[in-house]
Amino acid sequence: MTTTASSRRAAAAGELEFFGHVIDGVEGPSASGLVFASIDPYTRLPWAEVALGDKSDADRAVAAARRSFDEGPWPRMTAGERREILHRFADLIIDHGEELALADVRDMGKPYTQAFKNDVQRTALNFRFFADHAHITPSEVYPMDSGHHTYTRFDAAGVVVAIAPWNFPMMLESWKVAPALAWGNTVVLKPAEDSPASATIMARLALEAGMPSGVFNVVHGYGPDSVGQALTENPDVDRITFTGESNTGKAIMRAASQNLIPVSLELGGKGANVVFADAELENAIDWSIRAIFTNTGQVCLAGSRIYVERTIFDEFVERFTDAADAMVVGDPKDPATQIGPLASGEHYTKVRGFFDTIESSGGRVKTGALGDGWFIHPTVILEPDRASAHQTEEIFGPIVTITPFDTEDEVVREVNDSRYGLNAMLFTENLTRAHRVAASLQVGTVWVNCFFIRDLRAPFGGQKASGVGREGGNFSREFFTEPKAVVMQMASHPH
Ligand code: NAD
């Protein structure tokens, strides 16, 4: 990841794009002048150079956000004024959709069609939705018998640090940045080191949309002992919103405790997908394929352990395997591609470890193969041991397990027997059962007869090791503001 001689040569030849920090409205290099290369996981060659930040860059970004919050116009604008700028920003994101999509494709190998059709649209929608939400959401007023009334103000919290993972770079960044900005905060975003480019592009577009300088800052670098850690320890920060691995979440919570500031953590998952015998099978297979193989399985919500009622197990496995085998694996830039390479050499090695140890899981390989470079084809493991790593750990790649079950009680126990609790899916035509099972699962989201569908007003987050807190709609409002009660005396003093 650090600069190689060949990437330096390519940069000197003008072949690599450069992505800088964007601090206080200016894109530029690190104080140290150091850079790192972003590797295209398809070619396994550097395609861009990125400013490599350290604590001084992180501190500079926080200072800019602090100044902008304390003295600048953004928190003092009306929600409607901010809404206008955020909508202009969303328009520019759509206009630059190809550039943004390609940036994520080249950084982390996401299939272009998924980046362009889903991620770009959702990124723009996140900005539009939260801009509108902050503009129109009502506050409560409590008329009191004493002749007073109490209302709630939702004032911006201050400087928000957003730390993001690499699997849906721009989309997950916007999920944090959009509500933070809409409620009047200023932001320092640290994208993942494996997917830096789209964050810089977004910060350029925000300035073009008319966002004042210092409102949306981007600083690049690594996590521990680098920019990430420095951001989480800075005493001028008021909120940290983080998406990433559960262990990183613990480190961030520890750092935040030193400054006693709230954190929102969206962490790992091991999504269960339960298919009952009465399910509409074609629908179940279609969603189940998307649930595990979208983004090459690098999805926190991935339906990576499927449970199928025994009476339809064989039929489900055959049809699911046929659909998995039919997926188009290849160059992520090709619009037809459905499965790209794993996002980085390091991540490939981790997922490859799961592939190489399938035998020790106690399961049978139904389909699956290694490809060239950092490719792994859709892989299906049947009936692994319940305690195997394949059944309990987040693989974060195109590998799924399928296990039969006999009763509803048994499968609910299996699903809940996990340290994660992000999401689950269930497929059934039995309405009563759908509600009963949904109520009994220890997860943040249950999808019934579908997957991935999101209403941005709904809470999103995980139970257990999958997260702390919820974001979305009013849940984001609670996190990104300091709610304040104002008690008014309505009549003149009675005495
Ligand atoms: P990661 O935890 O390794 O890194 C995420 C970010 O944290 C990166 O920007 C990284 O530089 C930074 N970081 C790492 N250590 C840090 C530290 N000590 N202090 C501050 N920052 C630090 O995660 P990843 O590998 O980029 O992403 C994959 C993980 O993210 C998976 O576990 C996945 O399930 C999870 N994820 C969760 C959700 C969700 O909504 N729950 C969504 C997407 C991804």
Coordinates of C-alpha atoms and ligand atoms in Angstrom, one line a residue:
M1 CA 0.0 0.0 0.0
T2 CA 2.9 2.4 0.6
T3 CA 4.5 4.0 -2.4
T4 CA 6.4 1.6 -4.5
A5 CA 9.2 2.5 -6.9
S6 CA 7.0 1.5 -9.9
S7 CA 4.1 3.6 -8.7
R8 CA 6.6 6.5 -8.3
R9 CA 7.8 6.0 -11.8
A10 CA 4.3 5.8 -13.2
A11 CA 3.4 9.0 -11.3
A12 CA 6.4 10.7 -12.7
A13 CA 5.3 9.6 -16.2
G14 CA 2.0 11.2 -15.4
E15 CA 0.0 7.9 -15.5
L16 CA -1.4 7.9 -12.0
E17 CA -4.2 10.1 -10.9
F18 CA -3.7 12.0 -7.6
F19 CA -6.2 12.2 -4.8
G20 CA -5.3 14.7 -2.0
H21 CA -6.8 15.5 1.4
V22 CA -9.5 18.2 1.2
I23 CA -9.0 20.4 4.2
D24 CA -10.6 23.8 4.6
G25 CA -11.8 23.9 1.0
V26 CA -8.3 23.1 -0.5
E27 CA -7.2 19.8 -2.0
G28 CA -3.6 19.2 -1.3
P29 CA -0.8 16.9 -0.2
S30 CA 0.1 15.7 3.3
A31 CA 2.3 17.9 5.5
S32 CA 5.0 15.2 5.2
G33 CA 4.6 15.0 1.4
L34 CA 4.2 11.2 1.6
V35 CA 1.8 9.3 -0.6
F36 CA 0.5 5.8 -0.9
A37 CA -0.6 3.9 -4.0
S38 CA -4.1 2.6 -4.6
I39 CA -4.0 -0.8 -6.2
D40 CA -6.6 -1.8 -8.9
P41 CA -7.4 -5.3 -7.7
Y42 CA -8.2 -6.5 -11.3
T43 CA -4.8 -5.5 -12.7
R44 CA -3.0 -5.6 -9.3
L45 CA -1.2 -2.5 -10.4
P46 CA -1.3 1.0 -8.9
W47 CA -3.8 3.3 -10.6
A48 CA -3.7 6.3 -8.3
E49 CA -1.5 8.0 -5.7
V50 CA -3.1 9.3 -2.5
A51 CA -1.9 11.7 0.1
L52 CA -0.7 9.7 3.1
G53 CA -1.8 11.6 6.2
D54 CA -0.5 11.4 9.7
K55 CA -1.6 13.0 13.0
S56 CA -0.7 16.5 11.8
D57 CA -3.0 16.2 8.8
A58 CA -5.8 14.8 11.0
D59 CA -5.4 17.6 13.5
R60 CA -5.4 20.2 10.7
A61 CA -8.6 18.7 9.3
V62 CA -10.3 18.8 12.8
A63 CA -9.1 22.3 13.4
A64 CA -10.7 23.4 10.0
A65 CA -13.9 21.7 10.9
R66 CA -13.9 23.2 14.4
R67 CA -13.3 26.7 13.1
S68 CA -16.0 26.3 10.4
F69 CA -18.5 25.0 13.1
D70 CA -17.7 27.7 15.7
E71 CA -17.4 30.7 13.3
G72 CA -18.6 29.7 9.8
P73 CA -22.0 30.0 8.2
W74 CA -23.0 26.3 7.9
P75 CA -24.5 25.7 11.4
R76 CA -26.1 29.2 11.2
M77 CA -27.9 28.6 8.0
T78 CA -31.5 27.5 8.1
A79 CA -32.2 23.8 7.3
G80 CA -33.8 25.0 4.1
E81 CA -30.6 26.8 3.0
R82 CA -28.5 23.8 3.7
R83 CA -31.1 21.7 1.9
E84 CA -30.6 23.7 -1.3
I85 CA -26.8 23.2 -1.3
L86 CA -27.2 19.5 -0.4
H87 CA -29.6 18.9 -3.3
R88 CA -27.1 20.7 -5.7
F89 CA -24.4 18.4 -4.3
A90 CA -26.7 15.4 -5.0
D91 CA -27.3 16.6 -8.6
L92 CA -23.5 16.9 -9.1
I93 CA -23.0 13.3 -7.8
I94 CA -25.4 12.1 -10.4
D95 CA -23.7 14.2 -13.1
H96 CA -20.4 12.7 -12.1
G97 CA -21.8 9.2 -11.6
E98 CA -19.5 7.5 -14.1
E99 CA -16.4 9.1 -12.6
L100 CA -17.4 8.2 -9.0
A101 CA -18.4 4.6 -10.0
L102 CA -15.1 4.0 -11.8
A103 CA -13.2 5.4 -8.8
D104 CA -14.7 2.7 -6.5
V105 CA -14.3 0.0 -9.2
R106 CA -10.6 0.8 -9.6
D107 CA -10.0 1.1 -5.9
M108 CA -11.7 -2.1 -4.7
G109 CA -12.9 -4.1 -7.7
K110 CA -16.6 -3.6 -7.3
P111 CA -18.5 -4.6 -10.5
Y112 CA -19.2 -1.3 -12.4
T113 CA -22.9 -2.0 -12.9
Q114 CA -23.4 -2.3 -9.2
A115 CA -21.4 0.8 -8.5
F116 CA -23.1 2.9 -11.1
K117 CA -26.7 1.6 -10.7
N118 CA -26.8 1.2 -7.0
D119 CA -24.1 3.0 -5.1
V120 CA -24.1 6.3 -7.1
Q121 CA -27.9 6.5 -6.9
R122 CA -28.0 5.7 -3.2
T123 CA -25.2 8.2 -2.5
A124 CA -27.2 11.0 -4.1
L125 CA -30.4 9.8 -2.5
N126 CA -28.8 9.9 1.0
F127 CA -27.9 13.6 0.5
R128 CA -31.4 14.4 -0.8
F129 CA -33.2 12.4 1.9
F130 CA -31.4 13.7 4.9
A131 CA -31.5 17.3 3.6
D132 CA -35.3 17.0 3.3
H133 CA -35.6 15.1 6.6
A134 CA -33.8 17.8 8.5
H135 CA -35.9 20.4 6.8
I136 CA -39.3 19.0 7.4
T137 CA -39.1 16.7 10.5
P138 CA -41.4 18.0 13.2
S139 CA -40.3 18.5 16.8
E140 CA -42.6 17.7 19.7
V141 CA -44.3 20.3 21.9
Y142 CA -45.7 19.3 25.3
P143 CA -48.4 21.6 26.6
M144 CA -48.4 21.3 30.4
D145 CA -51.2 21.7 33.0
S146 CA -49.1 24.2 34.8
G147 CA -49.5 26.7 31.9
H148 CA -46.1 26.1 30.4
H149 CA -45.1 24.2 27.3
T150 CA -41.9 22.4 26.5
Y151 CA -40.5 21.9 23.1
T152 CA -37.3 20.2 21.8
R153 CA -34.6 21.9 19.7
F154 CA -32.3 19.7 17.7
D155 CA -29.0 21.7 17.5
A156 CA -26.0 20.5 15.6
A157 CA -23.6 18.5 17.8
G158 CA -20.4 20.1 16.4
V159 CA -17.5 18.4 14.7
V160 CA -18.3 14.9 13.4
V161 CA -15.6 12.3 12.5
A162 CA -16.8 9.7 10.0
I163 CA -14.6 6.6 9.5
A164 CA -15.6 4.3 6.7
P165 CA -14.8 0.9 5.3
W166 CA -13.9 0.0 1.7
N167 CA -16.8 -2.3 0.7
F168 CA -19.4 0.4 -0.4
P169 CA -17.0 3.4 -0.3
M170 CA -19.1 6.5 -1.4
M171 CA -22.4 5.0 -0.4
L172 CA -21.5 4.3 3.2
E173 CA -19.6 7.5 3.5
S174 CA -22.7 9.4 2.4
W175 CA -24.8 7.5 4.9
K176 CA -22.8 9.2 7.6
V177 CA -21.8 12.5 6.0
A178 CA -25.3 13.4 4.7
P179 CA -27.2 13.4 8.1
A180 CA -24.3 15.0 9.8
L181 CA -24.2 17.9 7.3
A182 CA -28.0 18.2 7.0
W183 CA -28.3 18.8 10.8
G184 CA -25.6 21.6 10.6
N185 CA -22.5 19.8 11.7
T186 CA -19.1 20.0 10.1
V187 CA -17.4 16.8 9.1
V188 CA -14.0 15.1 8.8
L189 CA -14.3 12.0 6.7
K190 CA -11.6 9.3 6.7
P191 CA -12.2 6.8 3.9
A192 CA -10.7 3.4 4.0
E193 CA -7.1 3.2 2.7
D194 CA -8.3 0.7 0.1
S195 CA -10.9 3.0 -1.3
P196 CA -9.8 6.6 -1.0
A197 CA -10.6 8.2 -4.4
S198 CA -14.4 8.7 -4.4
A199 CA -14.2 10.6 -1.1
T200 CA -11.9 13.2 -2.6
I201 CA -14.1 13.4 -5.6
M202 CA -17.2 14.0 -3.4
A203 CA -15.4 16.7 -1.4
R204 CA -14.5 18.5 -4.7
L205 CA -18.2 18.3 -5.8
A206 CA -19.4 19.6 -2.4
L207 CA -17.3 22.7 -2.9
E208 CA -18.6 23.1 -6.4
A209 CA -22.1 22.8 -5.0
G210 CA -21.4 25.9 -2.8
M211 CA -20.7 24.2 0.5
P212 CA -18.5 26.6 2.5
S213 CA -14.9 25.6 3.1
G214 CA -14.1 23.6 6.2
V215 CA -17.6 22.1 6.3
F216 CA -16.7 18.8 4.6
N217 CA -13.1 17.7 5.0
V218 CA -11.5 14.5 3.8
V219 CA -8.2 13.2 5.2
H220 CA -6.5 10.0 3.9
G221 CA -4.4 7.4 5.7
Y222 CA -4.4 4.3 7.8
G223 CA -6.2 3.4 11.0
P224 CA -4.0 2.5 14.0
D225 CA -1.1 4.8 14.8
S226 CA -2.2 7.0 11.8
V227 CA -4.9 9.4 10.7
G228 CA -7.8 7.2 12.0
Q229 CA -6.5 6.9 15.5
A230 CA -5.6 10.6 15.7
L231 CA -9.1 11.6 14.6
T232 CA -10.7 9.4 17.3
E233 CA -8.4 10.9 20.0
N234 CA -8.8 14.5 19.1
P235 CA -10.5 16.4 22.0
D236 CA -12.1 18.9 19.5
V237 CA -14.3 16.1 18.1
D238 CA -18.0 15.9 19.3
R239 CA -19.2 12.7 17.5
I240 CA -17.6 9.6 15.9
T241 CA -19.6 7.6 13.4
F242 CA -17.8 4.4 12.3
T243 CA -18.5 1.5 10.0
G244 CA -16.1 -1.4 9.9
E245 CA -14.9 -4.5 11.8
S246 CA -16.1 -5.3 15.3
N247 CA -12.6 -5.2 16.7
T248 CA -11.9 -1.8 15.2
G249 CA -15.2 -0.7 16.8
K250 CA -13.9 -1.6 20.2
A251 CA -10.7 0.4 19.7
I252 CA -12.8 3.4 18.6
M253 CA -15.1 3.2 21.6
R254 CA -12.0 3.1 23.9
A255 CA -10.6 6.2 22.2
A256 CA -13.9 8.0 22.4
S257 CA -14.3 7.3 26.1
Q258 CA -11.3 9.5 26.8
N259 CA -13.2 12.5 25.5
L260 CA -16.6 11.2 26.7
I261 CA -18.2 11.6 23.3
P262 CA -21.0 9.5 21.7
V263 CA -20.1 6.9 19.1
S264 CA -22.2 5.1 16.5
L265 CA -20.8 1.8 15.5
E266 CA -22.0 -0.2 12.5
L267 CA -19.9 -3.4 12.6
G268 CA -19.6 -6.9 11.1
G269 CA -22.3 -9.5 10.5
K270 CA -23.0 -13.1 9.7
G271 CA -26.4 -12.7 8.1
A272 CA -28.7 -15.7 8.3
N273 CA -31.2 -16.5 5.6
V274 CA -34.0 -18.9 6.4
V275 CA -36.0 -20.6 3.7
F276 CA -39.2 -22.4 4.8
A277 CA -40.7 -25.2 2.7
D278 CA -43.7 -23.0 1.8
A279 CA -41.5 -20.2 0.4
E280 CA -42.1 -19.0 -3.2
L281 CA -38.9 -20.7 -4.3
E282 CA -37.9 -18.7 -7.3
N283 CA -38.2 -15.5 -5.3
A284 CA -36.2 -17.0 -2.4
I285 CA -33.4 -18.2 -4.7
D286 CA -33.2 -14.9 -6.6
W287 CA -32.9 -12.9 -3.4
S288 CA -30.6 -15.5 -1.7
I289 CA -28.2 -15.3 -4.7
R290 CA -28.1 -11.5 -4.5
A291 CA -27.8 -11.6 -0.7
I292 CA -24.6 -13.4 -0.7
F293 CA -22.9 -12.6 -4.0
T294 CA -23.6 -8.9 -4.5
N295 CA -20.3 -7.0 -4.3
T296 CA -18.5 -10.3 -4.5
G297 CA -19.8 -11.2 -1.0
Q298 CA -18.1 -8.2 0.6
V299 CA -21.3 -7.0 2.3
C300 CA -21.8 -6.7 6.0
L301 CA -25.4 -7.8 5.5
A302 CA -24.4 -10.7 3.3
G303 CA -26.8 -13.7 3.7
S304 CA -23.8 -16.0 4.2
R305 CA -25.4 -18.8 6.2
I306 CA -28.5 -20.2 4.5
Y307 CA -30.9 -22.5 6.4
V308 CA -33.4 -24.5 4.3
E309 CA -36.2 -26.6 5.5
R310 CA -35.2 -30.2 4.9
T311 CA -38.1 -31.2 2.6
I312 CA -37.0 -28.7 0.0
F313 CA -33.3 -28.8 0.8
D314 CA -32.1 -30.8 -2.3
E315 CA -34.2 -28.8 -4.7
F316 CA -33.1 -25.5 -3.2
V317 CA -29.4 -26.5 -3.4
E318 CA -29.6 -27.6 -7.0
R319 CA -31.3 -24.5 -8.2
F320 CA -29.2 -22.1 -6.0
T321 CA -26.0 -23.8 -7.3
D322 CA -27.1 -23.5 -10.9
A323 CA -27.8 -19.8 -10.4
A324 CA -24.4 -19.3 -8.6
D325 CA -22.5 -21.1 -11.4
A326 CA -24.2 -18.9 -14.0
M327 CA -22.9 -15.7 -12.5
V328 CA -20.5 -13.7 -14.7
V329 CA -17.0 -13.5 -13.1
G330 CA -14.6 -11.1 -14.7
D331 CA -13.3 -7.6 -15.3
P332 CA -15.3 -5.4 -12.9
K333 CA -15.2 -2.6 -15.5
D334 CA -17.3 -4.8 -17.9
P335 CA -20.9 -3.9 -17.4
A336 CA -21.9 -7.6 -17.6
T337 CA -19.7 -8.6 -14.7
Q338 CA -21.4 -9.8 -11.5
I339 CA -18.4 -11.0 -9.5
G340 CA -15.2 -9.1 -9.5
P341 CA -11.9 -9.7 -7.7
L342 CA -11.6 -9.5 -3.9
A343 CA -10.8 -5.9 -2.9
S344 CA -7.2 -6.2 -2.1
G345 CA -4.3 -8.7 -1.8
E346 CA -4.6 -8.7 2.0
H347 CA -8.4 -9.3 1.8
Y348 CA -7.9 -12.0 -0.9
T349 CA -5.5 -13.9 1.4
K350 CA -8.0 -13.8 4.3
V351 CA -10.9 -15.1 2.2
R352 CA -8.6 -17.6 0.4
G353 CA -7.8 -19.0 3.9
F354 CA -11.5 -19.9 4.3
F355 CA -11.6 -21.4 0.8
D356 CA -8.5 -23.5 1.6
T357 CA -9.9 -24.9 4.9
I358 CA -13.3 -25.9 3.7
E359 CA -12.5 -29.6 4.5
S360 CA -11.9 -28.7 8.1
S361 CA -15.3 -27.1 8.3
G362 CA -16.8 -30.6 8.0
G363 CA -18.8 -29.5 5.0
R364 CA -18.9 -30.6 1.4
V365 CA -18.1 -28.3 -1.5
K366 CA -21.0 -28.1 -3.9
T367 CA -19.4 -25.6 -6.2
G368 CA -16.6 -23.2 -6.2
A369 CA -13.1 -22.6 -7.6
L370 CA -10.2 -20.2 -7.4
G371 CA -9.7 -17.9 -10.4
D372 CA -6.6 -16.1 -11.6
G373 CA -5.3 -13.2 -9.5
W374 CA -7.5 -12.2 -6.6
F375 CA -10.6 -14.0 -7.9
I376 CA -12.7 -16.6 -6.1
H377 CA -15.8 -18.0 -7.9
P378 CA -19.1 -18.3 -6.1
T379 CA -18.6 -21.1 -3.6
V380 CA -21.3 -23.2 -1.9
I381 CA -20.5 -25.3 1.2
L382 CA -23.1 -27.9 2.3
E383 CA -23.7 -28.7 6.0
P384 CA -20.6 -27.5 7.7
D385 CA -20.1 -28.1 11.4
R386 CA -22.1 -25.7 13.5
A387 CA -19.0 -24.5 15.3
S388 CA -16.8 -24.2 12.3
A389 CA -15.3 -20.8 11.4
H390 CA -17.1 -21.0 8.1
Q391 CA -20.4 -21.1 9.9
T392 CA -19.6 -18.6 12.7
E393 CA -17.1 -16.1 11.3
E394 CA -17.6 -13.2 8.8
I395 CA -15.9 -14.4 5.6
F396 CA -16.7 -11.3 3.6
G397 CA -16.3 -13.0 0.3
P398 CA -18.3 -15.1 -2.2
I399 CA -18.6 -18.2 0.0
V400 CA -21.9 -19.4 1.4
T401 CA -23.0 -22.3 3.6
I402 CA -26.3 -24.1 3.3
T403 CA -27.7 -26.2 6.2
P404 CA -31.0 -28.1 6.5
F405 CA -33.4 -27.7 9.4
D406 CA -36.5 -29.4 10.6
T407 CA -38.4 -27.1 12.9
E408 CA -39.0 -23.4 13.3
D409 CA -37.8 -23.5 17.0
E410 CA -34.6 -25.2 15.9
V411 CA -33.8 -22.7 13.2
V412 CA -34.5 -19.7 15.3
R413 CA -32.1 -21.1 17.9
E414 CA -29.4 -21.6 15.2
V415 CA -29.8 -18.1 13.8
N416 CA -29.6 -16.5 17.3
D417 CA -26.6 -18.6 18.2
S418 CA -24.2 -16.1 16.8
R419 CA -22.0 -13.3 18.3
Y420 CA -23.3 -11.1 15.5
G421 CA -26.8 -9.7 15.2
L422 CA -26.9 -7.4 12.2
N423 CA -29.7 -8.8 9.9
A424 CA -31.6 -11.9 8.8
M425 CA -33.9 -12.9 6.0
L426 CA -36.8 -15.3 6.0
F427 CA -38.8 -16.7 3.1
T428 CA -42.3 -18.1 3.8
E429 CA -45.8 -17.6 2.6
N430 CA -47.1 -18.1 6.1
L431 CA -48.0 -14.6 7.4
T432 CA -48.3 -15.5 11.1
R433 CA -45.0 -17.3 11.0
A434 CA -43.3 -14.4 9.3
H435 CA -44.3 -12.0 12.1
R436 CA -43.5 -14.6 14.8
V437 CA -40.0 -15.4 13.6
A438 CA -39.2 -11.8 12.8
A439 CA -40.0 -10.9 16.4
S440 CA -37.8 -13.6 17.8
L441 CA -34.6 -13.0 15.9
Q442 CA -31.9 -11.0 17.7
V443 CA -30.9 -8.7 14.8
G444 CA -31.3 -5.1 13.7
T445 CA -33.1 -5.8 10.4
V446 CA -35.3 -8.7 9.3
W447 CA -36.2 -8.9 5.6
V448 CA -39.3 -11.1 4.8
N449 CA -39.4 -12.5 1.2
C450 CA -36.8 -9.9 0.1
F451 CA -33.4 -8.4 0.9
F452 CA -31.5 -5.1 0.7
I453 CA -34.7 -3.0 0.5
R454 CA -34.3 0.1 2.7
D455 CA -36.5 2.9 3.8
L456 CA -34.1 5.6 5.0
R457 CA -36.5 6.6 7.8
A458 CA -36.1 3.2 9.4
P459 CA -33.5 2.3 12.1
F460 CA -30.4 0.7 10.7
G461 CA -27.7 -1.0 12.9
G462 CA -26.9 -4.2 14.7
Q463 CA -27.3 -6.0 17.9
K464 CA -24.5 -7.8 19.8
A465 CA -21.1 -7.6 18.1
S466 CA -22.7 -6.0 15.0
G467 CA -23.0 -2.5 16.4
V468 CA -23.9 0.1 18.9
G469 CA -26.7 2.5 18.2
R470 CA -28.9 3.0 15.1
E471 CA -28.7 5.4 12.2
G472 CA -31.5 6.4 9.7
G473 CA -34.3 9.0 9.9
N474 CA -34.9 10.2 13.4
F475 CA -32.2 7.9 14.8
S476 CA -29.6 9.9 12.8
R477 CA -31.1 13.1 14.1
E478 CA -30.7 11.9 17.8
F479 CA -27.1 11.0 17.1
F480 CA -25.9 14.0 15.1
T481 CA -27.7 16.7 17.3
E482 CA -27.8 17.8 20.9
P483 CA -31.5 17.6 21.7
K484 CA -32.4 20.4 24.1
A485 CA -35.7 20.9 26.0
V486 CA -36.9 24.5 26.2
V487 CA -39.6 25.2 28.8
M488 CA -41.8 28.3 28.2
Q489 CA -44.2 30.0 30.5
M490 CA -47.2 30.7 28.4
A491 CA -49.1 33.1 30.7
S492 CA -47.9 35.9 32.9
H493 CA -46.9 34.9 36.4
P494 CA -50.1 33.8 38.4
H495 CA -49.2 35.8 41.6
Ligands
NAD1 P1 -11.8 -1.9 9.3 O1 -12.4 -1.9 10.6 O2 -10.6 -2.7 9.1 O3 -11.6 -0.5 8.7 C1 -12.6 0.5 8.7 C2 -12.0 1.9 8.8 O4 -11.5 2.0 10.1 C3 -10.9 2.2 7.8 O5 -11.0 3.5 7.3 C4 -9.7 2.0 8.7 O6 -8.6 2.8 8.2 C5 -10.2 2.6 10.0 N1 -9.5 2.1 11.2 C6 -8.9 0.9 11.4 N2 -8.3 0.9 12.7 C7 -8.6 2.1 13.3 C8 -8.3 2.6 14.5 N3 -7.7 2.0 15.5 N4 -8.8 3.9 14.8 C9 -9.5 4.6 13.8 N5 -9.7 4.1 12.6 C10 -9.3 2.9 12.3 O7 -13.0 -2.5 8.3 P2 -12.9 -2.8 6.8 O8 -12.1 -4.0 6.5 O9 -12.6 -1.6 6.0 O10 -14.4 -3.1 6.4 C11 -15.0 -4.4 6.5 C12 -15.8 -4.5 7.8 O11 -16.8 -3.5 7.8 C13 -16.6 -5.8 7.9 O12 -16.5 -6.3 9.2 C14 -18.0 -5.4 7.6 O13 -19.0 -6.3 8.1 C15 -18.0 -4.1 8.2 N6 -19.2 -3.3 7.7 C16 -20.3 -3.1 8.4 C17 -21.4 -2.4 7.9 C18 -22.6 -2.1 8.8 O14 -23.4 -1.3 8.4 N7 -22.8 -2.8 9.9 C19 -21.3 -1.9 6.6 C20 -20.2 -2.2 5.8 C21 -19.1 -2.9 6.4

